[in-house]
PDB file of C-alpha atoms in Angstrom:
ATOM      1  CA  LEU A 149      44.935 354.521  90.726  1.00  0.00           C
ATOM      2  CA  ASP A 150      41.475 352.943  90.634  1.00  0.00           C
ATOM      3  CA  PRO A 151      41.372 350.132  93.232  1.00  0.00           C
ATOM      4  CA  ARG A 152      38.441 348.414  91.476  1.00  0.00           C
ATOM      5  CA  SER A 153      40.545 347.385  88.519  1.00  0.00           C
ATOM      6  CA  GLY A 154      43.330 344.856  88.269  1.00  0.00           C
ATOM      7  CA  SER A 155      45.714 347.795  88.008  1.00  0.00           C
ATOM      8  CA  ILE A 156      45.874 348.050  91.813  1.00  0.00           C
ATOM      9  CA  THR A 157      48.269 345.079  91.681  1.00  0.00           C
ATOM     10  CA  LEU A 158      50.699 347.380  89.862  1.00  0.00           C
ATOM     11  CA  ARG A 159      50.995 349.691  92.886  1.00  0.00           C
ATOM     12  CA  SER A 160      54.052 347.899  94.236  1.00  0.00           C
ATOM     13  CA  HIS A 161      55.782 348.280  90.849  1.00  0.00           C
ATOM     14  CA  ILE A 162      55.292 352.037  90.496  1.00  0.00           C
ATOM     15  CA  PRO A 163      58.466 353.873  91.590  1.00  0.00           C
ATOM     16  CA  SER A 164      58.309 354.941  95.232  1.00  0.00           C
ATOM     17  CA  SER A 165      59.052 358.536  94.240  1.00  0.00           C
ATOM     18  CA  ILE A 166      55.559 358.719  92.657  1.00  0.00           C
ATOM     19  CA  ARG A 167      52.722 359.518  95.040  1.00  0.00           C
ATOM     20  CA  VAL A 168      49.846 357.111  94.343  1.00  0.00           C
ATOM     21  CA  ILE A 169      46.365 357.803  95.673  1.00  0.00           C
ATOM     22  CA  PRO A 170      43.777 355.020  95.344  1.00  0.00           C
ATOM     23  CA  CYS A 171      40.446 356.523  94.242  1.00  0.00           C
ATOM     24  CA  MET A 172      37.389 355.550  92.203  1.00  0.00           C
ATOM     25  CA  LEU A 173      37.708 356.919  88.662  1.00  0.00           C
ATOM     26  CA  ASP A 174      34.802 357.539  86.290  1.00  0.00           C
ATOM     27  CA  SER A 175      36.960 356.299  83.420  1.00  0.00           C
ATOM     28  CA  GLY A 176      40.451 354.881  83.026  1.00  0.00           C
ATOM     29  CA  ASP A 177      42.535 352.881  85.474  1.00  0.00           C
ATOM     30  CA  VAL A 178      45.086 355.600  86.288  1.00  0.00           C
ATOM     31  CA  SER A 179      44.749 359.366  86.113  1.00  0.00           C
ATOM     32  CA  PHE A 180      47.342 362.043  86.667  1.00  0.00           C
ATOM     33  CA  ILE A 181      48.003 365.761  86.261  1.00  0.00           C
ATOM     34  CA  GLY A 182      50.927 366.854  84.144  1.00  0.00           C
ATOM     35  CA  ASN A 183      52.487 369.869  82.497  1.00  0.00           C
ATOM     36  CA  GLY A 184      51.292 370.471  78.948  1.00  0.00           C
ATOM     37  CA  PRO A 185      52.388 373.029  76.382  1.00  0.00           C
ATOM     38  CA  ASN A 186      49.960 375.611  77.810  1.00  0.00           C
ATOM     39  CA  GLY A 187      49.982 374.623  81.474  1.00  0.00           C
ATOM     40  CA  ARG A 188      48.272 371.959  83.533  1.00  0.00           C
ATOM     41  CA  VAL A 189      46.736 368.940  81.736  1.00  0.00           C
ATOM     42  CA  GLU A 190      44.788 365.941  82.967  1.00  0.00           C
ATOM     43  CA  ALA A 191      45.519 362.517  81.518  1.00  0.00           C
ATOM     44  CA  ALA A 192      44.357 358.942  82.017  1.00  0.00           C
ATOM     45  CA  ILE A 193      45.658 355.480  81.263  1.00  0.00           C
ATOM     46  CA  GLU A 194      43.434 352.495  80.466  1.00  0.00           C
ATOM     47  CA  ILE A 195      45.332 349.269  81.171  1.00  0.00           C
ATOM     48  CA  LYS A 196      44.482 346.169  79.162  1.00  0.00           C
ATOM     49  CA  HIS A 197      45.928 342.749  78.508  1.00  0.00           C
ATOM     50  CA  LEU A 198      45.836 341.728  74.863  1.00  0.00           C
ATOM     51  CA  SER A 199      42.861 339.363  75.233  1.00  0.00           C
ATOM     52  CA  ASP A 200      40.706 342.068  76.862  1.00  0.00           C
ATOM     53  CA  PHE A 201      41.920 344.654  74.339  1.00  0.00           C
ATOM     54  CA  LEU A 202      40.859 342.473  71.404  1.00  0.00           C
ATOM     55  CA  ASP A 203      37.517 341.538  73.019  1.00  0.00           C
ATOM     56  CA  SER A 204      36.741 345.182  73.833  1.00  0.00           C
ATOM     57  CA  LEU A 205      37.527 346.251  70.269  1.00  0.00           C
ATOM     58  CA  GLU A 206      35.320 343.541  68.785  1.00  0.00           C
ATOM     59  CA  ASP A 207      32.307 344.307  70.996  1.00  0.00           C
ATOM     60  CA  GLY A 208      32.844 348.087  70.726  1.00  0.00           C
ATOM     61  CA  ARG A 209      33.293 348.587  74.476  1.00  0.00           C
ATOM     62  CA  LEU A 210      36.708 350.257  74.150  1.00  0.00           C
ATOM     63  CA  PRO A 211      36.204 352.654  71.213  1.00  0.00           C
ATOM     64  CA  MET A 212      32.517 353.443  71.758  1.00  0.00           C
ATOM     65  CA  GLY A 213      32.461 353.443  75.552  1.00  0.00           C
ATOM     66  CA  GLN A 214      35.710 353.693  77.436  1.00  0.00           C
ATOM     67  CA  VAL A 215      37.621 355.908  75.008  1.00  0.00           C
ATOM     68  CA  MET A 216      34.691 358.295  74.479  1.00  0.00           C
ATOM     69  CA  ARG A 217      34.239 358.757  78.251  1.00  0.00           C
ATOM     70  CA  MET A 218      37.966 359.298  78.726  1.00  0.00           C
ATOM     71  CA  ARG A 219      38.164 361.826  75.861  1.00  0.00           C
ATOM     72  CA  LYS A 220      35.368 363.884  77.467  1.00  0.00           C
ATOM     73  CA  GLN A 221      37.055 363.869  80.856  1.00  0.00           C
ATOM     74  CA  TYR A 222      40.790 364.112  80.103  1.00  0.00           C
ATOM     75  CA  ASP A 223      43.086 366.150  77.878  1.00  0.00           C
ATOM     76  CA  TYR A 224      45.217 363.112  76.984  1.00  0.00           C
ATOM     77  CA  VAL A 225      44.242 359.438  76.812  1.00  0.00           C
ATOM     78  CA  PHE A 226      46.674 356.532  76.896  1.00  0.00           C
ATOM     79  CA  LEU A 227      46.172 352.805  76.437  1.00  0.00           C
ATOM     80  CA  LEU A 228      48.738 350.641  78.217  1.00  0.00           C
ATOM     81  CA  LEU A 229      48.889 347.220  76.593  1.00  0.00           C
ATOM     82  CA  GLN A 230      50.330 344.971  79.279  1.00  0.00           C
ATOM     83  CA  ASP A 231      51.545 341.971  77.285  1.00  0.00           C
ATOM     84  CA  ARG A 232      54.486 341.068  75.084  1.00  0.00           C
ATOM     85  CA  ILE A 233      53.390 340.671  71.478  1.00  0.00           C
ATOM     86  CA  SER A 234      55.098 339.682  68.251  1.00  0.00           C
ATOM     87  CA  MET A 235      54.399 338.697  64.677  1.00  0.00           C
ATOM     88  CA  GLY A 236      54.472 334.986  63.854  1.00  0.00           C
ATOM     89  CA  ARG A 237      56.099 333.487  60.780  1.00  0.00           C
ATOM     90  CA  GLU A 238      52.796 333.526  58.889  1.00  0.00           C
ATOM     91  CA  GLY A 239      52.005 337.142  59.787  1.00  0.00           C
ATOM     92  CA  GLN A 240      49.747 336.347  62.738  1.00  0.00           C
ATOM     93  CA  LEU A 241      49.585 338.243  66.025  1.00  0.00           C
ATOM     94  CA  ARG A 242      51.233 336.340  68.866  1.00  0.00           C
ATOM     95  CA  VAL A 243      51.335 336.903  72.619  1.00  0.00           C
ATOM     96  CA  TRP A 244      53.824 335.694  75.226  1.00  0.00           C
ATOM     97  CA  VAL A 245      52.105 333.543  77.857  1.00  0.00           C
ATOM     98  CA  PRO A 246      54.160 332.949  81.024  1.00  0.00           C
ATOM     99  CA  GLN A 247      53.730 329.488  82.530  1.00  0.00           C
ATOM    100  CA  GLU A 248      52.149 330.885  85.722  1.00  0.00           C
ATOM    101  CA  LYS A 249      49.444 332.612  83.633  1.00  0.00           C
ATOM    102  CA  ASN A 250      48.461 329.235  82.162  1.00  0.00           C
ATOM    103  CA  ARG A 251      48.037 327.812  85.653  1.00  0.00           C
ATOM    104  CA  LYS A 252      45.911 330.747  86.811  1.00  0.00           C
ATOM    105  CA  ARG A 253      43.678 330.779  83.740  1.00  0.00           C
ATOM    106  CA  GLY A 254      43.177 327.023  83.597  1.00  0.00           C
ATOM    107  CA  ASP A 255      42.518 324.957  80.493  1.00  0.00           C
ATOM    108  CA  ALA A 256      39.684 327.107  79.096  1.00  0.00           C
ATOM    109  CA  THR A 257      41.891 329.982  77.937  1.00  0.00           C
ATOM    110  CA  ARG A 258      42.277 330.745  74.255  1.00  0.00           C
ATOM    111  CA  TYR A 259      46.041 330.809  74.823  1.00  0.00           C
ATOM    112  CA  ASN A 260      46.229 327.354  76.409  1.00  0.00           C
ATOM    113  CA  ASP A 261      48.578 324.884  74.802  1.00  0.00           C
ATOM    114  CA  PRO A 262      50.230 321.865  76.443  1.00  0.00           C
ATOM    115  CA  LEU A 263      53.498 322.654  74.658  1.00  0.00           C
ATOM    116  CA  TYR A 264      55.109 325.482  76.569  1.00  0.00           C
ATOM    117  CA  SER A 265      58.496 325.828  78.178  1.00  0.00           C
ATOM    118  CA  LEU A 266      59.219 326.214  81.867  1.00  0.00           C
ATOM    119  CA  LYS A 267      59.221 329.985  81.477  1.00  0.00           C
ATOM    120  CA  GLY A 268      56.362 330.357  79.031  1.00  0.00           C
ATOM    121  CA  ARG A 269      55.660 330.303  75.324  1.00  0.00           C
ATOM    122  CA  TRP A 270      54.405 332.306  72.362  1.00  0.00           C
ATOM    123  CA  ALA A 271      50.769 331.640  71.420  1.00  0.00           C
ATOM    124  CA  ASP A 272      48.557 332.821  68.593  1.00  0.00           C
ATOM    125  CA  ALA A 273      46.155 335.560  69.708  1.00  0.00           C
ATOM    126  CA  LYS A 274      42.707 334.533  68.514  1.00  0.00           C
ATOM    127  CA  PRO A 275      39.809 336.828  69.304  1.00  0.00           C
ATOM    128  CA  GLY A 276      36.789 334.576  69.051  1.00  0.00           C
ATOM    129  CA  ARG A 277      37.928 331.617  66.966  1.00  0.00           C
ATOM    130  CA  ARG A 278      39.758 333.305  64.107  1.00  0.00           C
ATOM    131  CA  GLN A 279      43.426 334.039  63.591  1.00  0.00           C
ATOM    132  CA  LEU A 280      44.237 337.746  63.856  1.00  0.00           C
ATOM    133  CA  PRO A 281      46.846 339.095  61.439  1.00  0.00           C
ATOM    134  CA  TRP A 282      49.572 341.333  62.882  1.00  0.00           C
ATOM    135  CA  SER A 283      48.576 344.019  60.374  1.00  0.00           C
ATOM    136  CA  ALA A 284      44.910 343.963  61.524  1.00  0.00           C
ATOM    137  CA  PHE A 285      46.013 344.514  65.139  1.00  0.00           C
ATOM    138  CA  TRP A 286      48.046 347.569  64.102  1.00  0.00           C
ATOM    139  CA  LYS A 287      45.200 348.909  61.963  1.00  0.00           C
ATOM    140  CA  TRP A 288      43.016 348.891  65.094  1.00  0.00           C
ATOM    141  CA  VAL A 289      45.732 350.615  67.128  1.00  0.00           C
ATOM    142  CA  ILE A 290      46.312 353.258  64.447  1.00  0.00           C
ATOM    143  CA  SER A 291      42.555 353.884  64.116  1.00  0.00           C
ATOM    144  CA  LEU A 292      42.276 354.362  67.893  1.00  0.00           C
ATOM    145  CA  SER A 293      45.157 356.810  67.703  1.00  0.00           C
ATOM    146  CA  ILE A 294      43.876 358.856  64.762  1.00  0.00           C
ATOM    147  CA  CYS A 295      40.120 358.728  65.406  1.00  0.00           C
ATOM    148  CA  GLY A 296      40.116 358.463  69.191  1.00  0.00           C
ATOM    149  CA  GLY A 297      43.232 360.382  70.170  1.00  0.00           C
ATOM    150  CA  VAL A 298      44.560 357.372  72.091  1.00  0.00           C
ATOM    151  CA  ARG A 299      48.298 357.049  72.556  1.00  0.00           C
ATOM    152  CA  LEU A 300      49.636 353.499  72.901  1.00  0.00           C
ATOM    153  CA  LEU A 301      52.009 352.524  75.694  1.00  0.00           C
ATOM    154  CA  MET A 302      53.375 348.989  75.989  1.00  0.00           C
ATOM    155  CA  ALA A 303      54.744 346.915  78.848  1.00  0.00           C
ATOM    156  CA  GLY A 304      55.574 343.228  78.964  1.00  0.00           C
ATOM    157  CA  SER A 305      55.418 342.749  82.745  1.00  0.00           C
ATOM    158  CA  ASN A 306      54.067 344.292  85.943  1.00  0.00           C
ATOM    159  CA  GLN A 307      57.511 345.780  86.589  1.00  0.00           C
ATOM    160  CA  GLU A 308      57.556 347.447  83.155  1.00  0.00           C
ATOM    161  CA  ALA A 309      53.950 348.637  83.548  1.00  0.00           C
ATOM    162  CA  GLY A 310      54.792 350.247  86.897  1.00  0.00           C
ATOM    163  CA  GLU A 311      57.744 352.047  85.342  1.00  0.00           C
ATOM    164  CA  VAL A 312      55.641 353.246  82.383  1.00  0.00           C
ATOM    165  CA  ILE A 313      52.964 354.585  84.749  1.00  0.00           C
ATOM    166  CA  GLY A 314      55.662 356.277  86.820  1.00  0.00           C
ATOM    167  CA  ALA A 315      57.130 357.887  83.711  1.00  0.00           C
ATOM    168  CA  ALA A 316      53.781 359.246  82.505  1.00  0.00           C
TER     169      ALA A 316
END
């Protein structure tokens, strides 16, 4: 688990039966050794929240930088999207924003909206200033999978992310 990334906060959510060693990684946030069809394999997980995922796709950082480095170094590459997402009534991509995330991010966030419940709310995901259709999001994910060999993992909370990492 790379301690330089925000993923170090997930350490307490990874099952205690999994041995976690903090170390600087050249690429990815988590790396591990597993059993593949022909023996030992090395794999890595890049962890992203939806806003960073969309930004890194738009500026090319994820597909042209991070994924390429991970593909050279590891046998298997995973992307863990750590947010709850859904499709809105008009076909737009939406993300669940817990109330505490609004407080931490302040008023400048693209997800900010004064109308949210005590627990949180669904907000339109807008990379830049435009509305992103649900189908466009999945086209990006499918392209990363086919062209980049990236397998998508999803988790809606730190607890779920820790369990997904522990299961990998």
